[in-house]
mmCIF file with all atom_site columns, C-alpha atoms in Angstrom:
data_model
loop_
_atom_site.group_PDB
_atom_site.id
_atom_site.type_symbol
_atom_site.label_atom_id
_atom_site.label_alt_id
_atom_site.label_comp_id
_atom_site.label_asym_id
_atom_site.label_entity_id
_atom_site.label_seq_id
_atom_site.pdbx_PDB_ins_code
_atom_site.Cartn_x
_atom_site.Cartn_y
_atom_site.Cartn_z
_atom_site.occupancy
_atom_site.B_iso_or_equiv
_atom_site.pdbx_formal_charge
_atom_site.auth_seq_id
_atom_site.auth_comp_id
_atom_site.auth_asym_id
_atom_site.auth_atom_id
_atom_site.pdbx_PDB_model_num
ATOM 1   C CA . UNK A 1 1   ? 24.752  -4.165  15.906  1.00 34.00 ? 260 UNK A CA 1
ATOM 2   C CA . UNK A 1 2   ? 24.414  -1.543  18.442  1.00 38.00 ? 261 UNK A CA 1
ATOM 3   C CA . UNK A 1 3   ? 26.495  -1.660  21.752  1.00 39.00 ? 262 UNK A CA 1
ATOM 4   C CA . UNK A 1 4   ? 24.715  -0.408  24.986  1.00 39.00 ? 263 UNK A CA 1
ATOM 5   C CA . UNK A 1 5   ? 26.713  2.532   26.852  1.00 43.00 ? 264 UNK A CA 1
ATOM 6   C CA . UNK A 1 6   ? 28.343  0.960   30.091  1.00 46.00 ? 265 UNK A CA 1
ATOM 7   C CA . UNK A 1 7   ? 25.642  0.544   32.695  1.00 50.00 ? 266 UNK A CA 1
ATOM 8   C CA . UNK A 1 8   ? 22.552  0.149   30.428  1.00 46.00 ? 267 UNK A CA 1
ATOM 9   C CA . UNK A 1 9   ? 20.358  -2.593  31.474  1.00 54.00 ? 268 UNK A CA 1
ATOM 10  C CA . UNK A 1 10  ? 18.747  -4.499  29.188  1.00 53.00 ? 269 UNK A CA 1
ATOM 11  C CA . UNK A 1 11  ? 15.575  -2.641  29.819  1.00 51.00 ? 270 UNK A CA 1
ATOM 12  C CA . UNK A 1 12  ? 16.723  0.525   29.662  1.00 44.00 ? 271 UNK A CA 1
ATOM 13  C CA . UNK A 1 13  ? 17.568  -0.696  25.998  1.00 44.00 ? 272 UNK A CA 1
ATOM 14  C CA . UNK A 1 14  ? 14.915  -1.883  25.129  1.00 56.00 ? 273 UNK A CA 1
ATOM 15  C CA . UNK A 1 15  ? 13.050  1.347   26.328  1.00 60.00 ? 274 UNK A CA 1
ATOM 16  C CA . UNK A 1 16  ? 15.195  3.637   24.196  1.00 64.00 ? 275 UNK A CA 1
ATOM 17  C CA . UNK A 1 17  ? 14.234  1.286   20.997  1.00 82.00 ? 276 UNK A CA 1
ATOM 18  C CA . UNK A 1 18  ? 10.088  1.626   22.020  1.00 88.00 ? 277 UNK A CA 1
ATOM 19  C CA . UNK A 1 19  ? 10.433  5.215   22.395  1.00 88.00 ? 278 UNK A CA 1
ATOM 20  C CA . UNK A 1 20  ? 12.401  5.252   19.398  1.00 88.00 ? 279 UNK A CA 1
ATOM 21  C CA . UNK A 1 21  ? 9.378   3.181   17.429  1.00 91.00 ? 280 UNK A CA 1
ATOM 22  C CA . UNK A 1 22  ? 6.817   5.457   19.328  1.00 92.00 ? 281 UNK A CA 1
ATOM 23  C CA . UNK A 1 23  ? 8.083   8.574   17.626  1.00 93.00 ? 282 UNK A CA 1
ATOM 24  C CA . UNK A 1 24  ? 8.616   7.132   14.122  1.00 94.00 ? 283 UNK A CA 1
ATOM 25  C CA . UNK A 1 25  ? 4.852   6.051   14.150  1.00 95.00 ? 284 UNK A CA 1
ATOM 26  C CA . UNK A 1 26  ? 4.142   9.421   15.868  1.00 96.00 ? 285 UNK A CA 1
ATOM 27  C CA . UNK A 1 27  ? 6.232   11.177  12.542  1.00 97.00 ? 286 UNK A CA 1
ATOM 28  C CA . UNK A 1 28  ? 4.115   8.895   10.104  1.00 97.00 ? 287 UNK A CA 1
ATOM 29  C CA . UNK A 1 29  ? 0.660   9.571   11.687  1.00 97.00 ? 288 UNK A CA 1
ATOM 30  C CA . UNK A 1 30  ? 1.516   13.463  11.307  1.00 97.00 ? 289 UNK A CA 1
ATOM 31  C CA . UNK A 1 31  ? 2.665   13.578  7.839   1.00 97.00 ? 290 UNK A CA 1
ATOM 32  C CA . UNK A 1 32  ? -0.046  11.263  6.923   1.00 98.00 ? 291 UNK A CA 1
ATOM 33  C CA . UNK A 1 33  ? -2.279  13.862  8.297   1.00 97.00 ? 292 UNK A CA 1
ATOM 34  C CA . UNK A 1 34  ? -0.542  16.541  6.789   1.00 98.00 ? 293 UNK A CA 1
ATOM 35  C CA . UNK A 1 35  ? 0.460   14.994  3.234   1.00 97.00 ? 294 UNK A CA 1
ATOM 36  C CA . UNK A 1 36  ? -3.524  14.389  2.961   1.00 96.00 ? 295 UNK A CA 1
ATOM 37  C CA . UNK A 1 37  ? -4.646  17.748  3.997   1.00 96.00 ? 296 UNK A CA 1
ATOM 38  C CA . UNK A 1 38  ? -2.376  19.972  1.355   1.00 95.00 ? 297 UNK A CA 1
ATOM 39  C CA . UNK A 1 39  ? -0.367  17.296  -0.837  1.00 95.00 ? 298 UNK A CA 1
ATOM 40  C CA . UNK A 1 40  ? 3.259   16.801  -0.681  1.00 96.00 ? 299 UNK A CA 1
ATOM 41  C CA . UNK A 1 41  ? 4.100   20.322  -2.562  1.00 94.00 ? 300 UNK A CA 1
ATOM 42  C CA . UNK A 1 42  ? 2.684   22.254  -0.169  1.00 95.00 ? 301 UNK A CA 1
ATOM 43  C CA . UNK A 1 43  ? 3.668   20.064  3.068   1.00 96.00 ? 302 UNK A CA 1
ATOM 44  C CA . UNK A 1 44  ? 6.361   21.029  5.618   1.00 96.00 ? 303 UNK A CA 1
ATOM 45  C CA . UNK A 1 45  ? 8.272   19.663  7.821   1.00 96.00 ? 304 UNK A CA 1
ATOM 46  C CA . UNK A 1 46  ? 7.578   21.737  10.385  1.00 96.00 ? 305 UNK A CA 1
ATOM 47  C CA . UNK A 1 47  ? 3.833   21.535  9.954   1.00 97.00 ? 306 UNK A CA 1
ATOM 48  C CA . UNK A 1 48  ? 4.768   17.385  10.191  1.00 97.00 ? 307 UNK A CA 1
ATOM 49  C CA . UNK A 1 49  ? 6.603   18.073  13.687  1.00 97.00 ? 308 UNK A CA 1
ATOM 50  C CA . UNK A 1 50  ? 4.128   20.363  15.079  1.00 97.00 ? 309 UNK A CA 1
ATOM 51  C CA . UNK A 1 51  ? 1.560   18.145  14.667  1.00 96.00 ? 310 UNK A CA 1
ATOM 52  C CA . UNK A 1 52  ? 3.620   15.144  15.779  1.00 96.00 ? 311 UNK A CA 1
ATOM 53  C CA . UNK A 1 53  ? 4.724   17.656  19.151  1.00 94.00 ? 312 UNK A CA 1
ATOM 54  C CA . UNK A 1 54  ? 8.246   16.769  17.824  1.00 94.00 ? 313 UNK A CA 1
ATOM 55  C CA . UNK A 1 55  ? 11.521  18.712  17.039  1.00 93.00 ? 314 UNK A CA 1
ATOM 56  C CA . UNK A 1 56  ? 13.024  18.935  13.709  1.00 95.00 ? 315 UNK A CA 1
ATOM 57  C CA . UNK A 1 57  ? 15.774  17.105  14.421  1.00 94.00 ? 316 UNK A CA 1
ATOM 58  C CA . UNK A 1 58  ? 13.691  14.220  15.189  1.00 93.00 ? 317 UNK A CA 1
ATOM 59  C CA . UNK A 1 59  ? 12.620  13.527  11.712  1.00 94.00 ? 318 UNK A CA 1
ATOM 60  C CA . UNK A 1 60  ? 15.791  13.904  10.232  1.00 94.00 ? 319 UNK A CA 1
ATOM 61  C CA . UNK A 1 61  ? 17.423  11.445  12.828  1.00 93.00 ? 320 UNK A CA 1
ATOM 62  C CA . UNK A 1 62  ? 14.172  8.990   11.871  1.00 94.00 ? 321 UNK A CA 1
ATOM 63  C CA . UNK A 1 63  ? 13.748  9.797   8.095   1.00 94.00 ? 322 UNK A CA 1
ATOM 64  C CA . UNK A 1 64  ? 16.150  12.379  6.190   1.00 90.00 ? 323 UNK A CA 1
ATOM 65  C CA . UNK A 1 65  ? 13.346  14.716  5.535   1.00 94.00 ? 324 UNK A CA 1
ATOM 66  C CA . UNK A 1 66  ? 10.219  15.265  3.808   1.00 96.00 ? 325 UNK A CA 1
ATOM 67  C CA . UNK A 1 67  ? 10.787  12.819  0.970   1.00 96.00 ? 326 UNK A CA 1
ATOM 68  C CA . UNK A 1 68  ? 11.742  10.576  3.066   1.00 96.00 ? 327 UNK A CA 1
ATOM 69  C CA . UNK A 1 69  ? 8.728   10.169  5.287   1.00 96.00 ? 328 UNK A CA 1
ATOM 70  C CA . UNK A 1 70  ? 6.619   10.330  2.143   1.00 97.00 ? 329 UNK A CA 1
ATOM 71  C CA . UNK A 1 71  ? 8.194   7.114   1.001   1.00 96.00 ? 330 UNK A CA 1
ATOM 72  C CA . UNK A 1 72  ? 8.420   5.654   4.467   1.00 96.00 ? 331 UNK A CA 1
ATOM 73  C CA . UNK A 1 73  ? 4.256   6.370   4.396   1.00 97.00 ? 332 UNK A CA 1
ATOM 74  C CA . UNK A 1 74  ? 4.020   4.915   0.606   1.00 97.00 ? 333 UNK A CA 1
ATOM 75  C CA . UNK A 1 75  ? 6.185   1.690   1.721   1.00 96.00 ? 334 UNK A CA 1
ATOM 76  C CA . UNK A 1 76  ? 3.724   0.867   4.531   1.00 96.00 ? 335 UNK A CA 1
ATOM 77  C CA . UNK A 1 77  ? 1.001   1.238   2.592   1.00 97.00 ? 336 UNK A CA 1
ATOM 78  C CA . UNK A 1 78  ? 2.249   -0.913  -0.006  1.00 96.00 ? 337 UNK A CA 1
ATOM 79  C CA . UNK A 1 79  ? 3.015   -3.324  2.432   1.00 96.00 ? 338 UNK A CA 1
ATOM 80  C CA . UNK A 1 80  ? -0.344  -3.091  4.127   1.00 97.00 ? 339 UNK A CA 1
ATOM 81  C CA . UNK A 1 81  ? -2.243  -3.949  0.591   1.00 97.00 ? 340 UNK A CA 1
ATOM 82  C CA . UNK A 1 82  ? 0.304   -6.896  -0.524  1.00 96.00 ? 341 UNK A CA 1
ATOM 83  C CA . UNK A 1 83  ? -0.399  -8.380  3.119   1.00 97.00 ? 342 UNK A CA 1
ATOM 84  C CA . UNK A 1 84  ? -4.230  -7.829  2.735   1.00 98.00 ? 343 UNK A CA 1
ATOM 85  C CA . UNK A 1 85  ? -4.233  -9.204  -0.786  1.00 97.00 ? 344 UNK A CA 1
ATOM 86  C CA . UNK A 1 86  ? -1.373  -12.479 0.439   1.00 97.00 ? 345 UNK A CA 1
ATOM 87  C CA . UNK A 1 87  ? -3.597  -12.976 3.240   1.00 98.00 ? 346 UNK A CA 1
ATOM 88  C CA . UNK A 1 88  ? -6.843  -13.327 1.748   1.00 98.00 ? 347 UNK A CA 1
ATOM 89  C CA . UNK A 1 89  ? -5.229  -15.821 -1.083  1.00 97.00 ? 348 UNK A CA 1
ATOM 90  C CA . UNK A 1 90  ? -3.686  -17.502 1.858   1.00 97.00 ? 349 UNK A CA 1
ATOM 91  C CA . UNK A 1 91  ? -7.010  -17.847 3.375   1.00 98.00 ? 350 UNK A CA 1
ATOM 92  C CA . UNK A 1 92  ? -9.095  -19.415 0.009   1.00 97.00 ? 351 UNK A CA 1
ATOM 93  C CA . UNK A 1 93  ? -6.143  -21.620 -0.335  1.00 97.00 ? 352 UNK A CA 1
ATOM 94  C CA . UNK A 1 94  ? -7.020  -22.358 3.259   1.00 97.00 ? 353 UNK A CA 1
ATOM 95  C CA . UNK A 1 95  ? -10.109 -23.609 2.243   1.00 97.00 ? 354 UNK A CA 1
ATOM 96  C CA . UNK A 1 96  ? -9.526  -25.774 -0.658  1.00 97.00 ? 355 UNK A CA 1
ATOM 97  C CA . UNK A 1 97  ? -9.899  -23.342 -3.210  1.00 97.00 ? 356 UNK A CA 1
ATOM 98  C CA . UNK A 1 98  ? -6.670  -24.138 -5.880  1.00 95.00 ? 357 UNK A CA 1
ATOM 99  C CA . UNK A 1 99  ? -8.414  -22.601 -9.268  1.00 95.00 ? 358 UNK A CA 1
ATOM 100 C CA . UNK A 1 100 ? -6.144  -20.118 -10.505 1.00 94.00 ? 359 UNK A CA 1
ATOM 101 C CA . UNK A 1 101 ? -8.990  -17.043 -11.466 1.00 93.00 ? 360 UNK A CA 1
ATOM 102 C CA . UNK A 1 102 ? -11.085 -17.527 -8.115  1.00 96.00 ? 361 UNK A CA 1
ATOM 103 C CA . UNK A 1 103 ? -7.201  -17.102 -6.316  1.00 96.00 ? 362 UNK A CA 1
ATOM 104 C CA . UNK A 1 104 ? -6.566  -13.686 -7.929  1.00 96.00 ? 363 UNK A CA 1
ATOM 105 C CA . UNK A 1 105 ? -10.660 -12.340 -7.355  1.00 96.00 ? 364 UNK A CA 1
ATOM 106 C CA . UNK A 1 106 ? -9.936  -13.250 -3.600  1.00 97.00 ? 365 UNK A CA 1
ATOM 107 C CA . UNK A 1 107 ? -6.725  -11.349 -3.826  1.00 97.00 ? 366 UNK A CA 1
ATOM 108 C CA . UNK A 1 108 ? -8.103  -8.599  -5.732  1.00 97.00 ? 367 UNK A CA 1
ATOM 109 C CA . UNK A 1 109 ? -10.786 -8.160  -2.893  1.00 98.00 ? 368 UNK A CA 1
ATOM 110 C CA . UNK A 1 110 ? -8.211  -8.142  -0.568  1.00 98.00 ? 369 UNK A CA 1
ATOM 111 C CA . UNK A 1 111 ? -6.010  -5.613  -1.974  1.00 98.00 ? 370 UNK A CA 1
ATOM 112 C CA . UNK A 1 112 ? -9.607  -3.557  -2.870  1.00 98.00 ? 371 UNK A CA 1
ATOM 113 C CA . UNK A 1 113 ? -10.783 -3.281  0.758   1.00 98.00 ? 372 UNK A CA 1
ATOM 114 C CA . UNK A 1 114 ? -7.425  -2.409  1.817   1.00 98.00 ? 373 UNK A CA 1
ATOM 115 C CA . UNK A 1 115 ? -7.348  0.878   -0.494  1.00 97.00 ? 374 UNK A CA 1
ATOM 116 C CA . UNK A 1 116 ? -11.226 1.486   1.409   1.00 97.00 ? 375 UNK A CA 1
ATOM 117 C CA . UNK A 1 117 ? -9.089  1.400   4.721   1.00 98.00 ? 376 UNK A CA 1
ATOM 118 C CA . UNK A 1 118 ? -6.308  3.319   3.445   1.00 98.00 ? 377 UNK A CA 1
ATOM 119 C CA . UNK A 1 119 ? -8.923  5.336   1.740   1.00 97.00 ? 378 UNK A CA 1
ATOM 120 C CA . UNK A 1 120 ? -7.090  9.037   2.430   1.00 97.00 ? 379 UNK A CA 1
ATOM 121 C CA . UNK A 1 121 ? -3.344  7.332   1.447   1.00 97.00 ? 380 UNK A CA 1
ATOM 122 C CA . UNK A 1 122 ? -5.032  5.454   -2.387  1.00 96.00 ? 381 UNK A CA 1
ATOM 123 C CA . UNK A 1 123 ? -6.012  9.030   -3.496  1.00 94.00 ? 382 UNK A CA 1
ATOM 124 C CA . UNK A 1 124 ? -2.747  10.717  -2.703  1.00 95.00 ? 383 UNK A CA 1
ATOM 125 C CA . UNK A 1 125 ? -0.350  8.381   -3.184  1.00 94.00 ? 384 UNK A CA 1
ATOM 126 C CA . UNK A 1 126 ? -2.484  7.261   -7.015  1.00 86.00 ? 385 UNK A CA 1
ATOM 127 C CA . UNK A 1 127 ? -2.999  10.931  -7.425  1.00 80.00 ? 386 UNK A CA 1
ATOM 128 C CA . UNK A 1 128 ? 0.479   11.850  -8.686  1.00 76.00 ? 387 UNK A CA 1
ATOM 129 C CA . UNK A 1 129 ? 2.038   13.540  -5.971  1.00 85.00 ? 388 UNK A CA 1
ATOM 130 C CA . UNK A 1 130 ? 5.040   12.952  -4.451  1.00 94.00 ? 389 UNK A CA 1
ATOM 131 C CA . UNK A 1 131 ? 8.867   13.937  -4.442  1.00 95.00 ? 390 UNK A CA 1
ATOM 132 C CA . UNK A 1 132 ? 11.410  13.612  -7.539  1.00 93.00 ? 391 UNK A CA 1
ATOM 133 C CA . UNK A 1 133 ? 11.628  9.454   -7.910  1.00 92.00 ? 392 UNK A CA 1
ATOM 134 C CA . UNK A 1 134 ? 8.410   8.479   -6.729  1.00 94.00 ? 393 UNK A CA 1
ATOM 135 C CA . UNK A 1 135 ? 6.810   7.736   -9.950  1.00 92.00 ? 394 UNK A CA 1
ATOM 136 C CA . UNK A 1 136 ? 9.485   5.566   -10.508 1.00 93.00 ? 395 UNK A CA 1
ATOM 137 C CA . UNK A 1 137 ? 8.818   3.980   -7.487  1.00 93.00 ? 396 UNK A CA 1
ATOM 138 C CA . UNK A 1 138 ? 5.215   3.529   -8.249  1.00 93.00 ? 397 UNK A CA 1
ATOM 139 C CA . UNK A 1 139 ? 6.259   1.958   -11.792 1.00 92.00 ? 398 UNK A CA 1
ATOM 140 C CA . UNK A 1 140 ? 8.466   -0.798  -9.874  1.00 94.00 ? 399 UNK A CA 1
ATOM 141 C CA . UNK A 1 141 ? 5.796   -1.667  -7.212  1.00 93.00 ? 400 UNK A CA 1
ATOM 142 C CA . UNK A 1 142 ? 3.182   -2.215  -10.456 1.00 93.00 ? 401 UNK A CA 1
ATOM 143 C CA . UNK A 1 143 ? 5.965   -4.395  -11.392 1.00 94.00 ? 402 UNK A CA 1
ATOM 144 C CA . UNK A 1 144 ? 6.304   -5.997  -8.887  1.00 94.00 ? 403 UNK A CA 1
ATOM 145 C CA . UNK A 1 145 ? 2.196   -6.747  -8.511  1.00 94.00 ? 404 UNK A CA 1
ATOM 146 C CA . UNK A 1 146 ? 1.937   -7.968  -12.571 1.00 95.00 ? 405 UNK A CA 1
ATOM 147 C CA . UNK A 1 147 ? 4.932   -10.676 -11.052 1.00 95.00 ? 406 UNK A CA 1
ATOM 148 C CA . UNK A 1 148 ? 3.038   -11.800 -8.268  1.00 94.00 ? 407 UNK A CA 1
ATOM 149 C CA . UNK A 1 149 ? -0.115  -11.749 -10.070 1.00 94.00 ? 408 UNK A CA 1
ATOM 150 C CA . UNK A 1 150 ? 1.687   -13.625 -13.309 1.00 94.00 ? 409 UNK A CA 1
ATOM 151 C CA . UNK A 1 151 ? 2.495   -16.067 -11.027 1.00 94.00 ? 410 UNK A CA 1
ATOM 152 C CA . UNK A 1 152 ? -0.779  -16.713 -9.249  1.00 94.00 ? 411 UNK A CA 1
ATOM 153 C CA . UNK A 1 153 ? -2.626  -16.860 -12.418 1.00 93.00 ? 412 UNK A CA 1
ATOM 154 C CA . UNK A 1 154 ? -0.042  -19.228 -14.208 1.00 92.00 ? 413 UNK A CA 1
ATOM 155 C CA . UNK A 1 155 ? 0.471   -16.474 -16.695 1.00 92.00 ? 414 UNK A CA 1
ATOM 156 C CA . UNK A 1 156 ? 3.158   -18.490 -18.406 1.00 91.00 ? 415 UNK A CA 1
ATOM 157 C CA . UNK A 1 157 ? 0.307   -21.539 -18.762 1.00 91.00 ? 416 UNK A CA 1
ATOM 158 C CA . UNK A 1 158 ? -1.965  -19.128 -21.130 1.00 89.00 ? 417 UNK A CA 1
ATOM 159 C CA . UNK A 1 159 ? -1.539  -17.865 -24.222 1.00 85.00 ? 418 UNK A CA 1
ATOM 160 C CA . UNK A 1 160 ? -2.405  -14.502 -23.680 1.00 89.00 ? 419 UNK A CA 1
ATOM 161 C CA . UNK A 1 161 ? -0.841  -14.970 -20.202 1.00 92.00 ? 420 UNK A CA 1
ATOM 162 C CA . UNK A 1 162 ? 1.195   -11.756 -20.039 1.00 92.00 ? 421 UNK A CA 1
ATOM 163 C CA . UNK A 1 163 ? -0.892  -9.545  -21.761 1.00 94.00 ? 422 UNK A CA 1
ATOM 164 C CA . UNK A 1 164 ? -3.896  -10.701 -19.026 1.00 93.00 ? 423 UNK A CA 1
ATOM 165 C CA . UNK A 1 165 ? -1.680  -10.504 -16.397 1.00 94.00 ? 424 UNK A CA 1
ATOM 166 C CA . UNK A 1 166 ? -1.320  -6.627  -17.292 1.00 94.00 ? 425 UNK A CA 1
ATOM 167 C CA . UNK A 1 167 ? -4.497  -5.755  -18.005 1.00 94.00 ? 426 UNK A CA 1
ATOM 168 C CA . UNK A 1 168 ? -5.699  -7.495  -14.719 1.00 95.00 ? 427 UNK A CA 1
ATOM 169 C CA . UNK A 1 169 ? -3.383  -5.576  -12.555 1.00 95.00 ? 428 UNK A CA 1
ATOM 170 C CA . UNK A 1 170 ? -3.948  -2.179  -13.990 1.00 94.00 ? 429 UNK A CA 1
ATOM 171 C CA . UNK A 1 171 ? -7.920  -3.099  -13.987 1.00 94.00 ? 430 UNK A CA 1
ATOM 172 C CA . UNK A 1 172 ? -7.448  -3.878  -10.352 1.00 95.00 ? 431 UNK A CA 1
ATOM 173 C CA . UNK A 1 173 ? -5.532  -0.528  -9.958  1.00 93.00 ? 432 UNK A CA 1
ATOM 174 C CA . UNK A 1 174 ? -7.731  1.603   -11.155 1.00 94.00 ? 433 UNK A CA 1
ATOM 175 C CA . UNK A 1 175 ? -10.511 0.161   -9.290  1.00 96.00 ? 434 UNK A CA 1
ATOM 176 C CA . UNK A 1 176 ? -8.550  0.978   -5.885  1.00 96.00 ? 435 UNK A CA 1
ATOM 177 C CA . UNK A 1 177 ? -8.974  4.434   -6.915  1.00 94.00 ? 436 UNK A CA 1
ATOM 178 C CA . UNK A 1 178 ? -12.189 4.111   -7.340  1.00 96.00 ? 437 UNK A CA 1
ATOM 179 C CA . UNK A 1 179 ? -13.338 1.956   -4.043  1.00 97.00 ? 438 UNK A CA 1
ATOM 180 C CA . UNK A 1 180 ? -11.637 4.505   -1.995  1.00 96.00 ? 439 UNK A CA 1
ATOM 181 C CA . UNK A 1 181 ? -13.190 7.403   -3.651  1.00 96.00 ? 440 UNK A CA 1
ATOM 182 C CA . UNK A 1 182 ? -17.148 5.957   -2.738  1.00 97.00 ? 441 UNK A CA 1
ATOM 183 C CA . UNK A 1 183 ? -19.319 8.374   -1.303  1.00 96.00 ? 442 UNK A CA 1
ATOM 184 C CA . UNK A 1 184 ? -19.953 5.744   1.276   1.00 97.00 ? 443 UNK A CA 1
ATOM 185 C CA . UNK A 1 185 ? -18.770 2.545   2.883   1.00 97.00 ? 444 UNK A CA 1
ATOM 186 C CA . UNK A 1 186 ? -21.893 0.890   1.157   1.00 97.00 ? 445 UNK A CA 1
ATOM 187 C CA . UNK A 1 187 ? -20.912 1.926   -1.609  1.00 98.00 ? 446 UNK A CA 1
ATOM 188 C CA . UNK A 1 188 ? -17.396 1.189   -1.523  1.00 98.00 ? 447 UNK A CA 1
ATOM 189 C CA . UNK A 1 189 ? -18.496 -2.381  -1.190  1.00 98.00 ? 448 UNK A CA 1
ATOM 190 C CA . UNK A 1 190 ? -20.755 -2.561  -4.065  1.00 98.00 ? 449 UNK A CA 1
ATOM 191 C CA . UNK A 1 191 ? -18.418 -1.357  -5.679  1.00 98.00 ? 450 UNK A CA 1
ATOM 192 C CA . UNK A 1 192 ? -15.733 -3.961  -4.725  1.00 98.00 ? 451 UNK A CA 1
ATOM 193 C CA . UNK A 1 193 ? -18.149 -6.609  -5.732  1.00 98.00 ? 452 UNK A CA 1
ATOM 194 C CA . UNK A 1 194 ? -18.852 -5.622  -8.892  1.00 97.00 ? 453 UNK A CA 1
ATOM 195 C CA . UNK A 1 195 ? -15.317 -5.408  -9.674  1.00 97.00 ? 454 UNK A CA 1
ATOM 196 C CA . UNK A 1 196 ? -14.493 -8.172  -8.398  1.00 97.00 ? 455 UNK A CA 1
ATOM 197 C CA . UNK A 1 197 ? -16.823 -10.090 -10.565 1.00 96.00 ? 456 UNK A CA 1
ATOM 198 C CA . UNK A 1 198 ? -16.007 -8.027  -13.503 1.00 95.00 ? 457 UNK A CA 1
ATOM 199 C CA . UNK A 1 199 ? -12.190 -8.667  -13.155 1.00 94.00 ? 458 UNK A CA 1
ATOM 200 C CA . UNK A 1 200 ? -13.010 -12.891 -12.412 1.00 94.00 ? 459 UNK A CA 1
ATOM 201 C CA . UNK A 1 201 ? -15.021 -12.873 -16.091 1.00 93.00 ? 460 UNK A CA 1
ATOM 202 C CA . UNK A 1 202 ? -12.174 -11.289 -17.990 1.00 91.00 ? 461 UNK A CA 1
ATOM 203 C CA . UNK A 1 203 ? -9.652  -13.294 -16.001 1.00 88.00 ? 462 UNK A CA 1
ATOM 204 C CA . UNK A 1 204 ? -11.674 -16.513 -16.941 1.00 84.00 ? 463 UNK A CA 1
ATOM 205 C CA . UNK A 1 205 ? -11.904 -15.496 -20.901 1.00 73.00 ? 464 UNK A CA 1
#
């Protein structure tokens, strides 16, 4: 835990950690801006400060450097679409829904409008891009999504219970890409519903 100098209020504390927050978010919203515009290859970091009216320093005090932020921005967009997908199971649940299949559609919906909000973040971070180790990343946050899903679907109930469980979760993947790729926000919700039915008939086979 961090000691205040002699003579710092509690305020004055407290102060230091908002403007320390402030910045970090200020870093993020720049090299979200920037990673979109020219992919992570081509970003800098001082294209990220200038745009955040930051010094150098700053981001290496808040980050490490450019792969850092990158996986700072991937982490928070994970954790945007497992919260959207929790939240709308949480909700159906909520409501007396309890079948297995109808749990994982609202989730899947969810997660799908999620990618729509985080439209610009789905196609970069799904498009490839990204410093030595992310990929690897990627492959253990999939992972991580075919466990949760396994056990909201009661994968170890069926008999083809794994294999679903897979094939839902890359299905559901792919059709991120897809949603946040729509011409249009219309579109990007017909788009959701059609998947989202699609994905409830396999899941119900």
């Amino acid at each position: 835990m961090a000691i205040p100098a002699v003579g710092a209020t509690s305020d004055q504390t407290r102060g230091g950690g908002a403007r320390a927050a402030a910045m970090r978010a200020s870093l993020l919203d720049a090299a979200r801006e920037v990673f979109v515009g020219v992919g992570y290859i081509d970003a800098s970091v001082t294209s990220i400060v200038e745009r955040a009216s930051a010094s150098v320093g700053s981001l290496y005090h808040h980050f490490g450097g450019k792969p850092d932020v990158f996986i700072a921005l991937y982490q928070e967009y994970e954790a945007r679409c497992s919260h959207a997908a929790a939240l709308a199971v949480a909700t159906a649940r909520e409501a007396g829904e309890s079948d297995p299949v109808s749990l994982f559609v609202r989730g899947a919906r969810g997660y799908l409008e999620q990618t729509r909000a985080d439209a610009d973040l789905t196609a970069l971070f799904l498009g490839g891009d990204g410093p030595p180790g992310f990929n690897a990343l990627r492959r253990r946050a999939a992972a991580e999504w075919v466990r949760q899903n396994g056990r909201l679907i009661r994968a170890d109930e069926r008999r083809n219970g794994e294999a679903l469980v897979r094939v839902l979760t890359t299905v559901t993947g792919s059709a991120g890409r897809e949603v946040a790729a729509a011409e249009s926000d219309e579109h990007a919700a017909e788009l959701v519903d059609d998947f989202c039915a699609l994905i409830g008939r396999v899941a119900a086979e």
